[in-house]
Amino acid sequence: MKTEITKLLGIEYPIIQGGMAWVAEYHLAAAVSNAGGLGIIAAGAAPAEWVREQIREAKKLTDKPFGVNIMLMNPSADEIAKVVVEEGVKVVTTGAGNPEKYMKDWKEAGIKVIPVVASVALAKRMEKCGADAVVAEGTEAGGHIGELTTMVLVPQVRDAVSIPVIAAGGVADGRGMAAAFMLGADGVQIGTHFVVTKECIVHQNYKDCILKAKDIDTRVTGRSTGHPVRALRNNLTMEYLKKEAEGASAEELEMLAAGGLRKAVVDGDTRTGSLMAGQSAGLVKEECTCQEFIERITAEACALMGKKVD
Ligand code: TUI
């Protein structure tokens, strides 16, 4: 299936994997790239040397292109920005901020830069400073989110920029993928469904929670601090929302959530861990390999669009 995104990145399917902190390590990234998508290692809040190690491990498992996601609130973002250049990473995606100050170095190194944006203004700014494409991520997504839905964000970003657009937030099957193309996207970024793939190393309890989730089972915490995060409803999100309603300070809220993602991913603590997931969790029905998932969703999308997979 050829689109501007498969051409830009030299991949087989226009599917990139979301840069999910703790979840998206080298096993998942290599599996997605080997299956013909673009796998991504998420730096999350990790130190730069961890990221370097992950890149080296991924290279042992795949000779296909893969990317690194840099979460710009990470205090080590400056160092990680250098590591991706030193290690010859082909693609960088960024989240939770504006990557403008790194752009010159990355472009000089020949890196394809794809910022994740949640607004038209940032998409335009990213095009102006040399981004190769943007991910337009709607509020249906998991983790740190913006306000606009995928349905309204993607076509407005499409109209505002000439570079390729990748739709994210709410895509978990062929219908969502086909819809993304109808909205003007050239590809999709998928997070939540990749959490339940066989190659993903998260604790089985986390996968089971996504598989069991219904349409209304996510909650958004952190609106009061300006850092909204979507995760599956559990003891942590309920406690957090209660404290927010009571007017708790940012420090108190931070203490409550500290280490939550690690607890969910590594320890399988589904009560007090942060089970970040998008609203598409309700569409995720079974664990499968990355290859099975990518082939299925592409075939479904092509059937809906009346296209043959080539
Ligand atoms: O970055 C994400 N999703 C994430 S990052 C993350 S790590 C984390 N862990 C614990 C607490 C909080 C975060 C989990 N999920 N998605 C991409 C994304 N970027 N969504 C929204 C944005 C965004 C928002 C505002 C990008 C830029 C922005 O403003 C930039 C500016 O300066 O104008």
Short mmCIF file of C-alpha atoms and ligand atoms in Angstrom, two decimals, residues 19-22 44-45 69-73 94-99 115-119 121-122 125 135 137-138 141-147 189 226-230 257 261 274 276, ligand 1:
data_model
loop_
_atom_site.label_atom_id
_atom_site.label_comp_id
_atom_site.label_asym_id
_atom_site.label_seq_id
_atom_site.Cartn_x
_atom_site.Cartn_y
_atom_site.Cartn_z
CA GLY A 19 5.83 6.34 21.05
CA MET A 20 4.48 4.93 24.29
CA ALA A 21 6.70 5.51 27.33
CA TRP A 22 7.80 2.23 29.03
CA GLY A 44 9.64 8.54 27.68
CA ALA A 45 11.28 9.86 30.84
CA ASN A 69 10.07 9.18 20.04
CA ILE A 70 11.36 11.98 22.22
CA MET A 71 8.96 13.17 24.89
CA LEU A 72 10.02 16.81 25.18
CA MET A 73 9.17 17.16 28.88
CA THR A 94 8.36 14.12 19.21
CA GLY A 95 5.59 14.61 21.74
CA ALA A 96 4.37 16.94 24.47
CA GLY A 97 6.15 20.05 23.20
CA ASN A 98 7.79 22.00 20.40
CA PRO A 99 11.01 20.42 18.97
CA PRO A 115 6.45 16.02 15.37
CA VAL A 116 3.20 14.98 17.03
CA VAL A 117 0.85 17.95 17.12
CA ALA A 118 -2.55 18.56 18.68
CA SER A 119 -3.31 21.88 16.92
CA ALA A 121 -0.92 26.28 14.78
CA LEU A 122 1.83 23.85 15.84
CA ARG A 125 5.00 26.02 12.68
CA VAL A 135 1.24 13.30 13.34
CA GLU A 137 -3.17 13.35 17.32
CA GLY A 138 -6.75 13.66 18.50
CA ALA A 141 -5.51 8.94 22.08
CA GLY A 142 -3.97 7.56 25.26
CA GLY A 143 -1.40 9.31 27.44
CA HIS A 144 -0.77 13.05 27.19
CA ILE A 145 -3.46 14.56 24.97
CA GLY A 146 -4.77 17.75 23.39
CA GLU A 147 -8.38 18.99 23.17
CA GLN A 189 -0.18 6.18 14.07
CA GLY A 226 -2.52 21.62 32.27
CA HIS A 227 -1.16 18.11 31.58
CA PRO A 228 -4.19 16.01 30.66
CA VAL A 229 -3.48 12.28 30.48
CA ARG A 230 -5.89 9.55 29.31
CA ALA A 257 0.84 9.58 40.02
CA LEU A 261 3.31 3.87 34.35
CA SER A 274 -1.30 4.21 35.25
CA MET A 276 -2.49 4.68 29.73
O1 TUI B 1 3.24 12.94 23.94
C1 TUI B 1 2.21 12.35 23.74
N1 TUI B 1 1.72 11.42 24.56
C2 TUI B 1 2.30 11.03 25.74
S1 TUI B 1 3.78 11.56 26.35
C3 TUI B 1 3.61 10.62 27.69
S2 TUI B 1 4.79 10.56 28.93
C4 TUI B 1 3.97 11.16 30.25
N2 TUI B 1 4.05 10.43 31.35
C5 TUI B 1 3.45 10.83 32.45
C6 TUI B 1 2.72 12.00 32.47
C7 TUI B 1 2.63 12.77 31.35
C8 TUI B 1 3.25 12.33 30.20
C9 TUI B 1 2.44 9.93 27.62
N3 TUI B 1 1.75 10.17 26.53
N4 TUI B 1 1.48 12.60 22.62
C10 TUI B 1 1.84 13.61 21.69
C11 TUI B 1 1.19 14.88 22.04
N5 TUI B 1 1.80 16.01 22.03
N6 TUI B 1 -0.09 15.03 22.41
C12 TUI B 1 -0.28 16.37 22.62
C13 TUI B 1 0.93 16.98 22.38
C14 TUI B 1 1.29 18.35 22.47
C15 TUI B 1 0.64 19.20 23.36
C16 TUI B 1 1.03 20.52 23.44
C17 TUI B 1 2.31 18.85 21.68
C18 TUI B 1 2.70 20.16 21.77
C19 TUI B 1 2.05 20.99 22.66
O2 TUI B 1 2.40 22.33 22.76
C20 TUI B 1 3.65 22.70 22.26
C21 TUI B 1 3.85 24.14 22.24
O3 TUI B 1 4.86 24.57 22.83
O4 TUI B 1 3.02 24.82 21.63
#
